[in-house]
Short mmCIF file of C-alpha atoms in Angstrom, two decimals:
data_model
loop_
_atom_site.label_atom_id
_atom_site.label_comp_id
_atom_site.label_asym_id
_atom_site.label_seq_id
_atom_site.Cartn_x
_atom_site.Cartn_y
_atom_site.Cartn_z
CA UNK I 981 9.66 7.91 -21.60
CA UNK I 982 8.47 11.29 -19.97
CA UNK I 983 11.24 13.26 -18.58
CA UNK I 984 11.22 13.74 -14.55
CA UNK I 985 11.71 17.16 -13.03
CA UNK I 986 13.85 17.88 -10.58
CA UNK I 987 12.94 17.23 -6.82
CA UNK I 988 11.52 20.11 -5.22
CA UNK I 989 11.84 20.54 -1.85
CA UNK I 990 9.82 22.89 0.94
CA UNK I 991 12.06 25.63 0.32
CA UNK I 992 11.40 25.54 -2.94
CA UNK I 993 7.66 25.61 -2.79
CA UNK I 994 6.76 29.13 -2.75
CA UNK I 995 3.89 29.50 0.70
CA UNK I 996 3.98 26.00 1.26
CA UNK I 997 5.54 26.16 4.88
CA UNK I 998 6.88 22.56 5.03
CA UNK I 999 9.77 21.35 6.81
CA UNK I 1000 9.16 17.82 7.73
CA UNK I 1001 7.26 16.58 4.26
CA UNK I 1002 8.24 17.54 0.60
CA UNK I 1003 7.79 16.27 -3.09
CA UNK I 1004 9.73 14.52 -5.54
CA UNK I 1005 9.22 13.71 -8.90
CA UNK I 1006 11.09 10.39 -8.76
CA UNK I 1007 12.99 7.86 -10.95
CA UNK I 1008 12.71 4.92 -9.26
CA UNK I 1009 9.43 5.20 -7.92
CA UNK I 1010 7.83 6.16 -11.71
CA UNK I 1011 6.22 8.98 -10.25
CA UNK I 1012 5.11 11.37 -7.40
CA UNK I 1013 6.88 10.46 -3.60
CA UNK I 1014 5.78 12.32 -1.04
CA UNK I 1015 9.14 12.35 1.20
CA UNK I 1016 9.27 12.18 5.25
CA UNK I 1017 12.27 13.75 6.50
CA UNK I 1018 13.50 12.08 9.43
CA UNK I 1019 16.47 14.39 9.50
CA UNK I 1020 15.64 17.71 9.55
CA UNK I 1021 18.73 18.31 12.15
CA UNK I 1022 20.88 16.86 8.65
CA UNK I 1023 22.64 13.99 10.86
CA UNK I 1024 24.31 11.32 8.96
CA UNK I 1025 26.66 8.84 9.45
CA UNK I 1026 27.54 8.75 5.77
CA UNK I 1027 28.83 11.89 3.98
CA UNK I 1028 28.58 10.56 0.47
CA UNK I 1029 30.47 12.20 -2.46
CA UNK I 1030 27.21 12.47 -4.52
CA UNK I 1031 25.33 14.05 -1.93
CA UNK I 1032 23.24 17.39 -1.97
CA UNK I 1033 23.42 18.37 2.05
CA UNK I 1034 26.35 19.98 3.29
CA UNK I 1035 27.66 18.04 6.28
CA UNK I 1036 29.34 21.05 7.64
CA UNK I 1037 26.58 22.67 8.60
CA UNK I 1038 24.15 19.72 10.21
CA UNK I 1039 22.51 21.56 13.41
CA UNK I 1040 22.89 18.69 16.12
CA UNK I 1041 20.51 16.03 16.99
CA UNK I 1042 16.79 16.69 17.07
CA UNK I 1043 13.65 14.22 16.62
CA UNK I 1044 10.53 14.90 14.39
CA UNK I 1045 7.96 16.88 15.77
CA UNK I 1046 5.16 13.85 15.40
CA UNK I 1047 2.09 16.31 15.54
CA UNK I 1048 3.71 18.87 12.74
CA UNK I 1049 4.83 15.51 10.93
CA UNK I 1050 0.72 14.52 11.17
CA UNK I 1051 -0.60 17.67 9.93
CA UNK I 1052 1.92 18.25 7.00
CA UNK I 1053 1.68 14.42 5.41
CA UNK I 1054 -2.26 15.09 5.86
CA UNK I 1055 -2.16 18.31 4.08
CA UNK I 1056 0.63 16.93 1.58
CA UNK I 1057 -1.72 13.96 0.67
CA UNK I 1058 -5.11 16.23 0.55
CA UNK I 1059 -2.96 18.07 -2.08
CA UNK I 1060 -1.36 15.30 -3.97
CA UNK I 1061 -4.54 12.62 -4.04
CA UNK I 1062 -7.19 15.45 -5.33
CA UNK I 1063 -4.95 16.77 -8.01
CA UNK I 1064 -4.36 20.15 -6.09
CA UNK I 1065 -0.86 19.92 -6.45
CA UNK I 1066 -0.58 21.36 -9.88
CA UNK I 1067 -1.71 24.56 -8.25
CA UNK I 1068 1.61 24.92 -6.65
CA UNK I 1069 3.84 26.46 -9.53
CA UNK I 1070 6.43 23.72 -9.46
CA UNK I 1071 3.72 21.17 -10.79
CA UNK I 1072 1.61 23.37 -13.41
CA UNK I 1073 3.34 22.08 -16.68
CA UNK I 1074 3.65 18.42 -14.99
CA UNK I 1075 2.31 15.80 -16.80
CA UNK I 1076 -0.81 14.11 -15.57
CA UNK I 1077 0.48 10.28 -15.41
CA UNK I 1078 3.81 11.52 -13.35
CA UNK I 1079 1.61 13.26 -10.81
CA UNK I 1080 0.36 10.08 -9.96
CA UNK I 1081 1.41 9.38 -6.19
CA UNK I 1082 3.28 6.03 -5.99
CA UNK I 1083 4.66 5.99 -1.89
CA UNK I 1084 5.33 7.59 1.15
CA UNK I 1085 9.30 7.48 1.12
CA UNK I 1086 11.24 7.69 4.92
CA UNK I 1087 14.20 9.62 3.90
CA UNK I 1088 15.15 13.25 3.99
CA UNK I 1089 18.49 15.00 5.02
CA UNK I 1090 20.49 12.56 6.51
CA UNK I 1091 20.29 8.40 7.64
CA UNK I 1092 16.42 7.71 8.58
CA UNK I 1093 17.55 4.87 11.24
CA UNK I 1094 19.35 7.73 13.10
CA UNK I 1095 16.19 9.47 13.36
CA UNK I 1096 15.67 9.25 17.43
CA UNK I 1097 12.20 8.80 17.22
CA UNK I 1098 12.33 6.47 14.43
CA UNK I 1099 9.59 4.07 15.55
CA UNK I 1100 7.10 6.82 16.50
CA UNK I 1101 7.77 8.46 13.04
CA UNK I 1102 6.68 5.23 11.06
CA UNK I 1103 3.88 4.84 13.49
CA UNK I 1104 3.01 8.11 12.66
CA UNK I 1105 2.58 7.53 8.79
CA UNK I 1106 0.97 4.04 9.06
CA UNK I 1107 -1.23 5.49 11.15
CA UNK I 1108 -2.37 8.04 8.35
CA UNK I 1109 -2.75 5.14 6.04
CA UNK I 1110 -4.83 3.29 8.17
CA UNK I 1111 -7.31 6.62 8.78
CA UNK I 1112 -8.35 6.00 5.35
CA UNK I 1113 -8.80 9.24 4.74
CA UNK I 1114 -7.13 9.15 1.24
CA UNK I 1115 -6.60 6.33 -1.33
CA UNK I 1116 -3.88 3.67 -0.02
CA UNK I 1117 -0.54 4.28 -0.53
CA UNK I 1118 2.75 2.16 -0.32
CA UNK I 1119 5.64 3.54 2.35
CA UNK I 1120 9.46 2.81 1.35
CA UNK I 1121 12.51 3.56 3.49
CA UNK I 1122 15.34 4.47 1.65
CA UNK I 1123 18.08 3.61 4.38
CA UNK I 1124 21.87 3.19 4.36
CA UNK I 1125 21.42 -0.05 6.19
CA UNK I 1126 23.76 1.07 9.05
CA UNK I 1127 20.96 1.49 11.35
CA UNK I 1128 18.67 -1.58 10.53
CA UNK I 1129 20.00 -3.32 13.70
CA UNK I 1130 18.78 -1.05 16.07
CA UNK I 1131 15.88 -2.05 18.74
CA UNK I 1132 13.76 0.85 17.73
CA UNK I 1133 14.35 0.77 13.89
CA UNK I 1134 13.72 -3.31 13.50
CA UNK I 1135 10.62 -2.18 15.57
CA UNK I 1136 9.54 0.39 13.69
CA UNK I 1137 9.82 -1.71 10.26
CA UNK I 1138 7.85 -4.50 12.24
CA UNK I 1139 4.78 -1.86 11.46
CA UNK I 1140 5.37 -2.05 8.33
CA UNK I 1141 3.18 -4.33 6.11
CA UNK I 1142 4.56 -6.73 2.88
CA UNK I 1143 3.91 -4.48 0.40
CA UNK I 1144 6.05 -1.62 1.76
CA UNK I 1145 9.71 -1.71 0.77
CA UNK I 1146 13.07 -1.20 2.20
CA UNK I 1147 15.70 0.14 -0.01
CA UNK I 1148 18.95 -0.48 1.30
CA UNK I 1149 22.30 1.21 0.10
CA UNK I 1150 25.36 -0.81 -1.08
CA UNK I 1151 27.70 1.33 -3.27
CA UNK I 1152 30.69 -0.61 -3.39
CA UNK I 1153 32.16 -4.01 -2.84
CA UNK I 1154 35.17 -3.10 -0.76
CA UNK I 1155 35.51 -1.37 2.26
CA UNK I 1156 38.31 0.87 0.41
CA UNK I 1157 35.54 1.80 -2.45
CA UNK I 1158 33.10 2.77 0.68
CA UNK I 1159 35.63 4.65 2.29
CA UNK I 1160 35.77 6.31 -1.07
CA UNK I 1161 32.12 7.18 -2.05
CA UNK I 1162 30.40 6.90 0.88
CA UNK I 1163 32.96 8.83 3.11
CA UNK I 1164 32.29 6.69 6.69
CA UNK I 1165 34.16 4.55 9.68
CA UNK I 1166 31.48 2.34 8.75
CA UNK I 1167 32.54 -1.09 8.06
CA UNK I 1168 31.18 -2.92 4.77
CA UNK I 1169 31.00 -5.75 7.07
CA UNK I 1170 28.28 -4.38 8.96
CA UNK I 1171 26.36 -2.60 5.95
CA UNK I 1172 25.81 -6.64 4.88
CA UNK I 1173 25.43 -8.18 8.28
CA UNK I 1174 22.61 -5.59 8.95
CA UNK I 1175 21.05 -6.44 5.04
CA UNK I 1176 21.37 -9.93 5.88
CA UNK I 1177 19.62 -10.37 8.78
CA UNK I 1178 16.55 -8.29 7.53
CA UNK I 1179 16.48 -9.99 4.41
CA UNK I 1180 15.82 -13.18 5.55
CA UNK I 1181 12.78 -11.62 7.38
CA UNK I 1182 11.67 -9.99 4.27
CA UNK I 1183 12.16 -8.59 0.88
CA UNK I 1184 15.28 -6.05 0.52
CA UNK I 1185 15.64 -3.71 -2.57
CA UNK I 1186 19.59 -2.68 -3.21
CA UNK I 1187 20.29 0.74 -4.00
CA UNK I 1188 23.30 1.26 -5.89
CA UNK I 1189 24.72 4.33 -7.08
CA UNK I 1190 28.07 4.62 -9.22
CA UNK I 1191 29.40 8.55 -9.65
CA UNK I 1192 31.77 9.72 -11.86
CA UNK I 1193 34.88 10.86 -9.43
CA UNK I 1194 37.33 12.95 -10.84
CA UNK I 1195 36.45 11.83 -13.91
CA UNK I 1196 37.40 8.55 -13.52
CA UNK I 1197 34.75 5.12 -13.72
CA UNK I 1198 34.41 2.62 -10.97
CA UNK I 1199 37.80 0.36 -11.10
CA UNK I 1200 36.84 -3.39 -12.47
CA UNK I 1201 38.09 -4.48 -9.56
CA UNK I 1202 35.46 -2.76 -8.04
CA UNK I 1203 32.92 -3.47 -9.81
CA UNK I 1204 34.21 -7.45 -9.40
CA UNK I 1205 34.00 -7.22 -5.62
CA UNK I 1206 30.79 -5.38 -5.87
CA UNK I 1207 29.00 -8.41 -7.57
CA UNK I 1208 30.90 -10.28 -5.33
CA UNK I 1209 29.08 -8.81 -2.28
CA UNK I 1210 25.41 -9.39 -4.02
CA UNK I 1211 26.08 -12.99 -4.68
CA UNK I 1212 26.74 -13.45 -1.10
CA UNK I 1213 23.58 -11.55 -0.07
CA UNK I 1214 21.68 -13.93 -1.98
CA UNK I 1215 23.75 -16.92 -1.01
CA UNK I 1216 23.42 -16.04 3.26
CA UNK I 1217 19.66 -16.07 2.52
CA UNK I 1218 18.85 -12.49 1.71
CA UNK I 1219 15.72 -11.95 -0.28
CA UNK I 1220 16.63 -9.72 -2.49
CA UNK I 1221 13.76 -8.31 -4.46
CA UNK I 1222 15.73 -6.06 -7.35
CA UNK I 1223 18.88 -4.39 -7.73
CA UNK I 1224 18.91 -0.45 -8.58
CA UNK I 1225 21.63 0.70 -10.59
CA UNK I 1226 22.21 4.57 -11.00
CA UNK I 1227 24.09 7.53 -10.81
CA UNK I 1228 24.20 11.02 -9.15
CA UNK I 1229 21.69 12.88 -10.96
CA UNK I 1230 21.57 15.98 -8.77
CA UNK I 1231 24.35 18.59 -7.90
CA UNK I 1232 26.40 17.58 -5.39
CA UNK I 1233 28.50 19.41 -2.93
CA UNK I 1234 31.59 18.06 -4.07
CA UNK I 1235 32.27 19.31 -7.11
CA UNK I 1236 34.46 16.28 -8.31
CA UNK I 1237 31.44 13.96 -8.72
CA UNK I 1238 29.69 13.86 -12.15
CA UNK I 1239 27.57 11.48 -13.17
CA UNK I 1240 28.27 7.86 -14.93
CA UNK I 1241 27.50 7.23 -18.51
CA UNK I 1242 24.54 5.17 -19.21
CA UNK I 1243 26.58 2.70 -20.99
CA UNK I 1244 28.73 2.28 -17.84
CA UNK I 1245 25.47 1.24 -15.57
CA UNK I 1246 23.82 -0.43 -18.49
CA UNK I 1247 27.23 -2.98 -18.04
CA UNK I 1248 27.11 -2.97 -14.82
CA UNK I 1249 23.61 -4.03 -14.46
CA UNK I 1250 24.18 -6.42 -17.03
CA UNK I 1251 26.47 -8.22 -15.03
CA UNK I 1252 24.53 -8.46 -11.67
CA UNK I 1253 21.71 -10.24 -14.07
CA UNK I 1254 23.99 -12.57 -15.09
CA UNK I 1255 26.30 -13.40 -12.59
CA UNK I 1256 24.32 -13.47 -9.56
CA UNK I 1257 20.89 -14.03 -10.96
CA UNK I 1258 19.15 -11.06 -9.49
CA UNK I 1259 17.18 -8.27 -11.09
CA UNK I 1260 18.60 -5.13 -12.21
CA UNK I 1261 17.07 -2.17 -12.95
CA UNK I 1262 18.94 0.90 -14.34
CA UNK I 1263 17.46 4.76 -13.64
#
């Protein structure tokens, strides 16, 4: 398999001058992303133990800029559909195949559903498909689920066509082991209502990431009710089109989360394939 940089954000990319789009090299979507960031204010209702934004210094709440969004995804995708992006030095010693752009991801530096102009966001990027300016391209949002019952989220995702994909976090199986990694007065409860009732509309990817804290693996118990909490996804009539099981694979702010041994999410996807039926994927 050929190894995957690290993401590389517009900060990173020396004269670029983005804000609002950036690139990733990513795992789970074999390839180049192009990311959207719905959060460039850093609001979040989560403040995982895993995660790379400091939560201490989000700047208040702010929507996206639609026309900036508009020019930087246009100049982003000139870039990354006409091979240009090697000239940037982040991408010289790339290889070809990974350069390869796979999706449009909704994501960023905080919970996309909180984004107050959500809807005009995704309108915004389906809009760029649909110019046909540049070869087609899949959009995913990679959500927390909290926000998937909103009025202006459900009708933002109602632009969205069958072959884009929600990914929808579920780290845990109990509401203590959410409290835990995700770090939220978010009930568990919710998280599933929300996944639920969109997955019986359509197809829901689970993301599912296990850290290392303090050294220590998941509890079984965890990892029990965890399985537990798929099975009755799938039973309440959630389509649930694969399970991704993974790890924190960039540096976190908290310094007492490490990542899990591949063995350990090897097992762990095991188990979802065999006790709830569902496909499992590890990255």
């Amino acid at each position: 398999m050929t190894s995957l940089p690290s993401t590389h954000r517009p900060a990173e990319q020396k004269g670029a001058g983005r804000s609002l789009v950036y690139y990733m090299i990513s795992q789970r979507a074999r390839g180049l992303s192009i990311g959207v960031n719905m959060n460039p204010d850093g609001r979040c209702n989560f403040d995982c133990v895993y995660c790379e934004i400091d939560r201490r210094h989000c700047r208040g709440e702010s929507g996206v800029d639609i026309a900036r969004l508009r020019e930087e995804l246009d100049n982003a995708l000139e870039l990354a559909t006409t091979g240009r992006l090697r000239e940037l030095p982040a991408y010289r010693a790339t290889p070809s195949d990974l350069l390869e752009l796979k999706e449009v991801a909704l994501s960023g530096d905080g919970e996309p559903t909180l984004c107050p102009n959500f809807r005009e966001v995704v309108e915004g990027v389906v809009h760029a498909r649909a110019a046909r300016k540049w070869p087609f391209f899949k959009i995913v949002l990679i959500t927390n689920a909290t926000g998937l019952n909103l009025p202006q989220v459900r009708s933002g995702i109602e632009l969205l066509i069958s072959c884009d994909e929600i990914w929808a976090k579920l780290d845990a199986g109990t509401q203590r082991g959410m409290d835990l990694v995700n770090r939220t007065d978010v009930r568990i409860e919710d998280v599933m209502e929300n996944i639920i009732s969109l997955g019986r509309e359509r197809a829901v990817i689970i993301q599912s990431l296990f850290p290392l804290l303090r050294g220590e693996e998941p509890p079984a118990q965890e990892i029990d009710a965890y399985i537990d909490r798929l099975r009755e996804l799938r039973d309440a009539g959630a389509k649930i089109g694969h399970v991704q099981v993974y790890s924190a694979h960039r540096p976190a702010v908290h310094s007492d989360c490490g990542h899990l041994p591949l063995r350990s999410l090897s097992a762990i996807a095991r188990r979802v394939r065999e006790e709830t039926g569902l496909k499992a994927e590890v990255f």
